[in-house]
Short mmCIF file of C-alpha atoms and ligand atoms in Angstrom, two decimals:
data_model
loop_
_atom_site.label_atom_id
_atom_site.label_comp_id
_atom_site.label_asym_id
_atom_site.label_seq_id
_atom_site.Cartn_x
_atom_site.Cartn_y
_atom_site.Cartn_z
CA MET A 12 20.54 7.38 -7.69
CA LYS A 13 19.19 4.74 -10.05
CA LEU A 14 15.74 3.19 -10.29
CA LEU A 15 14.98 -0.39 -11.23
CA ALA A 16 11.54 -2.00 -11.48
CA GLY A 17 10.13 -5.50 -11.28
CA ASN A 18 7.03 -6.38 -13.28
CA SER A 19 4.39 -5.78 -10.58
CA ASN A 20 3.73 -2.10 -11.32
CA ARG A 21 5.84 -0.70 -14.15
CA PRO A 22 3.54 2.29 -14.83
CA LEU A 23 4.03 3.48 -11.23
CA ALA A 24 7.81 2.95 -11.46
CA GLU A 25 7.89 4.96 -14.71
CA ALA A 26 5.83 7.75 -13.12
CA ILE A 27 8.28 7.83 -10.18
CA ALA A 28 11.20 8.00 -12.62
CA ALA A 29 9.45 10.90 -14.41
CA TYR A 30 8.99 12.72 -11.08
CA LEU A 31 12.70 12.23 -10.34
CA ARG A 32 13.62 13.16 -13.92
CA ILE A 33 15.77 10.08 -14.36
CA ASP A 34 15.65 7.16 -16.80
CA MET A 35 14.78 3.70 -15.56
CA THR A 36 17.81 1.42 -15.24
CA ARG A 37 17.90 -0.89 -18.24
CA ALA A 38 17.19 -4.43 -17.08
CA THR A 39 15.16 -7.47 -17.99
CA VAL A 40 13.12 -9.32 -15.42
CA HIS A 41 11.78 -12.39 -17.16
CA ARG A 42 10.94 -16.06 -16.73
CA PHE A 43 12.44 -19.35 -17.81
CA ALA A 44 10.01 -21.85 -19.33
CA ASP A 45 9.35 -23.36 -15.89
CA MET A 46 8.55 -19.83 -14.50
CA GLU A 47 11.84 -19.40 -12.63
CA VAL A 48 12.62 -15.68 -12.32
CA PHE A 49 15.71 -14.42 -14.16
CA VAL A 50 17.06 -10.87 -13.92
CA GLU A 51 19.72 -9.22 -16.04
CA ILE A 52 20.87 -5.62 -15.49
CA HIS A 53 22.13 -4.09 -18.72
CA GLU A 54 24.16 -1.18 -17.34
CA ASN A 55 26.82 -0.58 -14.74
CA VAL A 56 25.44 -0.07 -11.20
CA ARG A 57 28.72 -0.35 -9.27
CA GLY A 58 28.75 2.12 -6.39
CA GLU A 59 25.21 3.36 -7.16
CA ASP A 60 22.39 4.26 -4.74
CA MET A 61 19.81 1.79 -6.10
CA PHE A 62 16.05 1.88 -5.59
CA ILE A 63 14.02 -1.12 -6.74
CA VAL A 64 10.26 -0.57 -7.10
CA GLN A 65 8.16 -3.69 -6.63
CA SER A 66 4.84 -4.22 -4.85
CA THR A 67 4.35 -7.73 -3.51
CA SER A 68 0.78 -7.74 -4.74
CA TYR A 69 -1.06 -10.43 -6.75
CA PRO A 70 0.53 -12.78 -7.76
CA ALA A 71 2.18 -12.17 -4.40
CA ASN A 72 4.66 -15.03 -4.42
CA ASP A 73 5.91 -14.35 -7.96
CA ASN A 74 6.29 -10.65 -7.26
CA LEU A 75 8.07 -11.31 -3.98
CA MET A 76 10.48 -13.68 -5.71
CA GLU A 77 11.16 -11.06 -8.43
CA LEU A 78 11.97 -8.54 -5.72
CA LEU A 79 14.39 -10.94 -3.99
CA VAL A 80 16.13 -11.89 -7.24
CA CYS A 81 16.48 -8.22 -8.26
CA ILE A 82 18.03 -7.38 -4.89
CA ASP A 83 20.45 -10.29 -5.28
CA ALA A 84 21.40 -9.15 -8.80
CA LEU A 85 22.11 -5.62 -7.51
CA ARG A 86 24.14 -6.88 -4.56
CA ARG A 87 26.28 -9.04 -6.84
CA SER A 88 26.72 -6.04 -9.15
CA SER A 89 28.33 -4.04 -6.31
CA ALA A 90 25.57 -1.45 -5.82
CA ARG A 91 26.53 0.86 -2.92
CA ARG A 92 23.10 0.84 -1.27
CA ILE A 93 19.92 -1.04 -2.14
CA THR A 94 16.51 0.29 -1.11
CA ALA A 95 13.53 -1.99 -1.65
CA VAL A 96 10.65 0.34 -2.56
CA ILE A 97 7.55 -1.72 -1.79
CA PRO A 98 4.47 0.51 -2.26
CA TYR A 99 2.22 -2.40 -1.18
CA PHE A 100 3.82 -4.82 1.26
CA GLY A 101 2.00 -8.13 0.77
CA TYR A 102 1.86 -10.61 3.68
CA ALA A 103 1.54 -7.64 6.08
CA ARG A 104 -1.76 -8.95 7.42
CA GLN A 105 0.06 -12.02 8.74
CA ASP A 106 1.80 -10.00 11.43
CA ARG A 107 0.97 -12.20 14.44
CA LYS A 108 -0.04 -15.74 15.29
CA PRO A 109 -3.84 -15.90 14.95
CA GLY A 110 -3.83 -19.31 16.60
CA PRO A 111 -1.59 -22.15 17.70
CA ARG A 112 0.75 -23.67 15.07
CA THR A 113 0.41 -20.75 12.61
CA PRO A 114 3.23 -18.70 11.04
CA ILE A 115 4.08 -15.00 11.29
CA SER A 116 4.63 -14.67 7.56
CA ALA A 117 5.22 -10.89 7.60
CA LYS A 118 8.33 -11.58 9.71
CA LEU A 119 9.46 -14.33 7.34
CA VAL A 120 9.10 -11.99 4.35
CA SER A 121 11.04 -9.27 6.20
CA ASN A 122 13.85 -11.77 6.84
CA LEU A 123 13.90 -12.80 3.18
CA ILE A 124 14.20 -9.19 1.97
CA THR A 125 16.98 -8.44 4.42
CA GLU A 126 18.87 -11.67 3.69
CA ALA A 127 18.63 -11.03 -0.05
CA GLY A 128 20.71 -7.90 0.55
CA ALA A 129 18.39 -4.89 0.92
CA ASN A 130 19.95 -2.11 3.01
CA ARG A 131 16.69 -0.28 3.62
CA VAL A 132 12.98 -0.42 2.81
CA LEU A 133 10.56 2.27 1.69
CA THR A 134 6.91 1.28 1.92
CA MET A 135 3.47 2.83 2.37
CA GLU A 136 0.66 2.57 4.87
CA LEU A 137 1.79 -0.69 6.47
CA HIS A 138 -1.10 -2.74 7.81
CA ALA A 139 0.48 -2.43 11.25
CA GLY A 140 3.24 0.06 12.07
CA GLN A 141 5.09 -2.47 14.22
CA ILE A 142 6.04 -4.45 11.08
CA GLN A 143 8.85 -1.87 10.82
CA GLY A 144 10.35 -3.65 13.82
CA PHE A 145 10.41 -6.97 11.93
CA PHE A 146 13.35 -5.54 9.98
CA ASP A 147 16.80 -4.82 11.44
CA ILE A 148 17.41 -2.33 8.63
CA PRO A 149 15.83 1.16 8.35
CA VAL A 150 12.20 1.18 7.16
CA ASP A 151 10.40 4.33 6.02
CA ASN A 152 6.64 3.80 6.23
CA LEU A 153 4.93 6.57 4.25
CA TYR A 154 1.44 7.65 5.24
CA SER A 155 -1.06 8.38 2.50
CA THR A 156 -2.72 11.18 4.54
CA PRO A 157 -0.94 13.99 2.61
CA LEU A 158 -2.46 12.56 -0.56
CA LEU A 159 -5.93 11.63 0.73
CA ALA A 160 -6.74 14.63 2.94
CA PRO A 161 -6.62 17.32 0.20
CA ASP A 162 -8.61 15.05 -2.15
CA ILE A 163 -11.34 14.53 0.47
CA ALA A 164 -11.45 18.27 1.22
CA SER A 165 -11.70 19.23 -2.45
CA SER A 166 -14.25 16.59 -3.50
CA LEU A 167 -16.48 16.62 -0.39
CA GLY A 168 -15.70 19.85 1.44
CA THR A 169 -15.38 19.79 5.22
CA GLU A 170 -18.95 20.62 6.25
CA ASP A 171 -20.85 17.73 7.89
CA LEU A 172 -17.87 15.52 7.18
CA MET A 173 -17.23 12.46 9.36
CA ILE A 174 -14.22 10.17 9.10
CA VAL A 175 -14.99 6.54 9.89
CA SER A 176 -12.72 3.66 10.76
CA PRO A 177 -14.30 0.42 9.49
CA ASP A 178 -12.78 -1.52 12.39
CA VAL A 179 -11.10 -0.97 15.71
CA GLY A 180 -7.66 -1.81 14.24
CA GLY A 181 -7.82 1.17 11.90
CA VAL A 182 -8.67 3.84 14.48
CA THR A 183 -5.17 5.40 14.62
CA ARG A 184 -5.11 5.79 10.82
CA ALA A 185 -8.62 7.30 10.70
CA ARG A 186 -7.93 9.59 13.65
CA GLY A 187 -4.87 11.02 11.86
CA LEU A 188 -6.98 11.89 8.84
CA ALA A 189 -9.84 13.27 10.97
CA LYS A 190 -7.37 15.49 12.82
CA ARG A 191 -5.91 16.83 9.59
CA LEU A 192 -9.40 17.58 8.23
CA ASP A 193 -10.71 18.85 11.57
CA ALA A 194 -13.59 16.36 11.29
CA PRO A 195 -15.21 14.09 13.91
CA LEU A 196 -14.43 10.38 14.05
CA ALA A 197 -16.72 7.35 14.16
CA ILE A 198 -15.78 3.68 14.52
CA ILE A 199 -17.46 0.55 13.26
CA ASP A 200 -17.45 -2.40 15.59
CA LYS A 201 -16.75 -5.17 13.07
CA ARG A 202 -16.75 -8.82 14.03
CA ARG A 203 -15.54 -11.56 11.71
CA GLU A 204 -17.46 -14.80 12.16
CA ARG A 205 -14.81 -16.68 10.16
CA ALA A 206 -11.76 -15.76 8.02
CA GLY A 207 -12.62 -13.87 4.83
CA VAL A 208 -16.18 -13.00 5.90
CA SER A 209 -16.87 -9.71 7.65
CA GLU A 210 -19.93 -8.74 9.62
CA VAL A 211 -20.75 -5.24 10.77
CA MET A 212 -22.15 -5.06 14.28
CA HIS A 213 -22.76 -1.40 15.04
CA VAL A 214 -21.59 2.17 14.54
CA ILE A 215 -19.94 4.02 17.43
CA GLY A 216 -20.58 7.76 16.87
CA ASP A 217 -23.45 9.89 15.60
CA CYS A 218 -23.45 9.72 11.79
CA ASN A 219 -26.89 11.22 11.32
CA GLY A 220 -26.87 13.67 8.37
CA LYS A 221 -23.11 13.29 7.88
CA HIS A 222 -21.07 12.76 4.73
CA CYS A 223 -19.11 9.72 5.92
CA VAL A 224 -15.67 8.80 4.64
CA LEU A 225 -14.46 5.30 5.44
CA VAL A 226 -10.68 5.08 5.67
CA ASP A 227 -8.72 1.83 5.49
CA ASP A 228 -5.32 0.48 4.47
CA ILE A 229 -6.56 -2.43 2.32
CA VAL A 230 -9.68 -3.28 0.35
CA ASP A 231 -9.49 -6.97 -0.53
CA SER A 232 -12.87 -8.72 -0.97
CA GLY A 233 -14.64 -5.40 -0.36
CA GLY A 234 -16.78 -7.00 2.34
CA THR A 235 -15.58 -4.71 5.14
CA LEU A 236 -16.32 -1.52 3.20
CA CYS A 237 -19.63 -2.58 1.65
CA ASN A 238 -21.03 -3.81 4.96
CA ALA A 239 -19.75 -0.69 6.71
CA ALA A 240 -21.43 1.54 4.10
CA ASP A 241 -24.77 -0.22 4.70
CA ALA A 242 -24.40 0.15 8.47
CA LEU A 243 -23.62 3.88 8.15
CA LEU A 244 -26.61 4.54 5.90
CA GLU A 245 -28.85 2.62 8.32
CA SER A 246 -27.51 4.93 11.05
CA GLY A 247 -28.64 8.00 9.11
CA ALA A 248 -25.50 8.94 7.11
CA ARG A 249 -26.27 11.26 4.17
CA SER A 250 -23.61 9.72 1.90
CA VAL A 251 -20.73 7.25 2.19
CA GLN A 252 -17.43 7.26 0.33
CA ALA A 253 -14.29 5.22 1.01
CA TYR A 254 -10.60 6.11 0.76
CA VAL A 255 -8.31 3.09 0.85
CA THR A 256 -4.58 3.09 0.13
CA HIS A 257 -4.11 -0.42 -1.28
CA GLY A 258 -6.66 -1.69 -3.80
CA VAL A 259 -6.06 -5.44 -3.54
CA LEU A 260 -9.60 -6.04 -4.89
CA SER A 261 -9.45 -9.84 -5.24
CA GLY A 262 -12.03 -12.08 -6.90
CA GLY A 263 -15.36 -10.34 -7.43
CA ALA A 264 -14.47 -7.30 -5.31
CA VAL A 265 -14.78 -4.75 -8.12
CA ALA A 266 -18.31 -5.94 -8.97
CA ARG A 267 -19.19 -5.99 -5.28
CA VAL A 268 -18.05 -2.39 -4.84
CA ALA A 269 -19.84 -1.35 -8.05
CA ALA A 270 -23.10 -2.82 -6.72
CA SER A 271 -22.68 -1.44 -3.20
CA SER A 272 -24.23 1.55 -1.48
CA LEU A 273 -20.86 3.35 -1.54
CA ASP A 274 -20.95 6.55 -3.61
CA LYS A 275 -17.29 6.23 -4.50
CA LEU A 276 -14.20 4.21 -3.64
CA VAL A 277 -10.89 6.06 -3.98
CA ILE A 278 -7.75 3.91 -4.02
CA THR A 279 -4.13 4.57 -4.98
CA ASP A 280 -1.89 2.99 -7.59
CA SER A 281 0.34 1.32 -4.96
CA ILE A 282 -1.02 -1.81 -6.65
CA ARG A 283 -1.37 -1.62 -10.43
CA PRO A 284 -5.10 -1.08 -11.13
CA THR A 285 -6.65 -3.80 -13.28
CA GLU A 286 -8.67 -3.05 -16.41
CA GLY A 287 -11.82 -3.78 -14.37
CA VAL A 288 -10.87 -1.05 -11.90
CA ARG A 289 -10.05 1.43 -14.65
CA VAL A 290 -13.44 1.08 -16.34
CA THR A 291 -15.53 1.17 -13.15
CA ASP A 292 -17.05 4.62 -12.59
CA LYS A 293 -17.36 3.96 -8.89
CA ILE A 294 -13.61 3.59 -8.37
CA ARG A 295 -11.13 6.45 -8.73
CA VAL A 296 -7.36 6.04 -8.54
CA LEU A 297 -4.93 8.57 -7.05
CA SER A 298 -1.26 8.24 -7.88
CA VAL A 299 1.37 7.85 -5.18
CA ALA A 300 4.18 8.52 -7.69
CA SER A 301 5.06 12.00 -6.47
CA LEU A 302 4.87 10.99 -2.79
CA ILE A 303 7.18 8.01 -3.32
CA GLY A 304 9.36 9.95 -5.75
CA GLU A 305 9.84 12.72 -3.19
CA ALA A 306 10.65 10.17 -0.46
CA ILE A 307 13.25 8.53 -2.72
CA SER A 308 14.78 11.91 -3.47
CA ARG A 309 15.00 12.70 0.25
CA ILE A 310 16.48 9.30 1.14
CA SER A 311 19.08 9.77 -1.56
CA SER A 312 19.99 13.26 -0.36
CA GLU A 313 19.86 12.14 3.30
CA THR A 314 17.13 14.66 4.23
CA SER A 315 13.99 14.21 6.34
CA VAL A 316 11.28 11.88 5.06
CA SER A 317 8.90 12.26 8.00
CA SER A 318 8.52 16.01 7.28
CA LEU A 319 6.57 14.93 4.19
CA TRP A 320 3.48 14.52 6.38
CA ASP A 321 4.27 16.91 9.29
C1 R5P B 125 -8.19 -5.51 8.10
O1 R5P B 125 -7.75 -5.41 9.24
C2 R5P B 125 -7.78 -4.57 7.02
O2 R5P B 125 -7.42 -3.32 7.51
C3 R5P B 125 -8.89 -4.42 5.99
O3 R5P B 125 -10.02 -3.88 6.65
C4 R5P B 125 -9.26 -5.76 5.39
O4 R5P B 125 -8.09 -6.40 4.90
C5 R5P B 125 -10.25 -5.57 4.25
O5 R5P B 125 -10.57 -6.83 3.76
P1 R5P B 125 -11.90 -7.10 2.95
O6 R5P B 125 -11.98 -6.03 1.85
O7 R5P B 125 -11.70 -8.48 2.40
O8 R5P B 125 -13.05 -7.01 3.89
#
């Protein structure tokens, strides 16, 4: 197998390569003066099982285009199989029509990746599992539970622990983690008054005296988590932490989290952490390198990927 990386998260790609004990494929992914993406692969990849690591995180459109151009370069270089490794799949939240005359952009992005020449996709904690069905090629959607559950157990213990879904859409994800930790589950009934603004309505479940752990796929503005933390504390929670796979953290989100009533936010490096994230005591980053590296190894050797979280 060979591993190639776009520019979105080179430290993660290098950590995956280290896990797999292989060198990164020599390539340059750079820009013309007008910002067009140009890719050049500096070694033979004919007949190779190629994995290209690229999150379609901020700047989402540039990173998506890099991914597409890299796939095209590999296809035209006669790679045997091309797997797009997309730790964070941007556009996933646009997985349905929220109103008349709106797009389903997650489907469009899936089409683009397939048309560019990817033979399969490896991603993590998709916003909605059914996005797998937007592709007509195999998609492995890794769950972060095997990474998050042991961290929660070791940093918080399991006594008086309560797993909380910050909205109804995340109940399946939170239930999986609660089951693994043998902890009860609570749900926050969140209503959004308008796009980008979240409002917590009420907590379903008895959080009194509990160490609450909010679990979500994405933290973007931080509004969902910060409001949920306040609601849990008002309901009698003893402490509130959050475990979120994808730290999008746009705009003033890091400052918002730092000033919130959350004790800690734990994210992963599926999106490259910014300097602001790295210096904030309140945010801790877990690496997904070994999880993704192991999945790549299993895909390459045609062994089970799902047994990673069984
Ligand atoms: C929504 O369905 C997602 O799972 C996240 O809860 C949401 O994207 C978080 O966004 P924000 O941090 O802006 O509230």
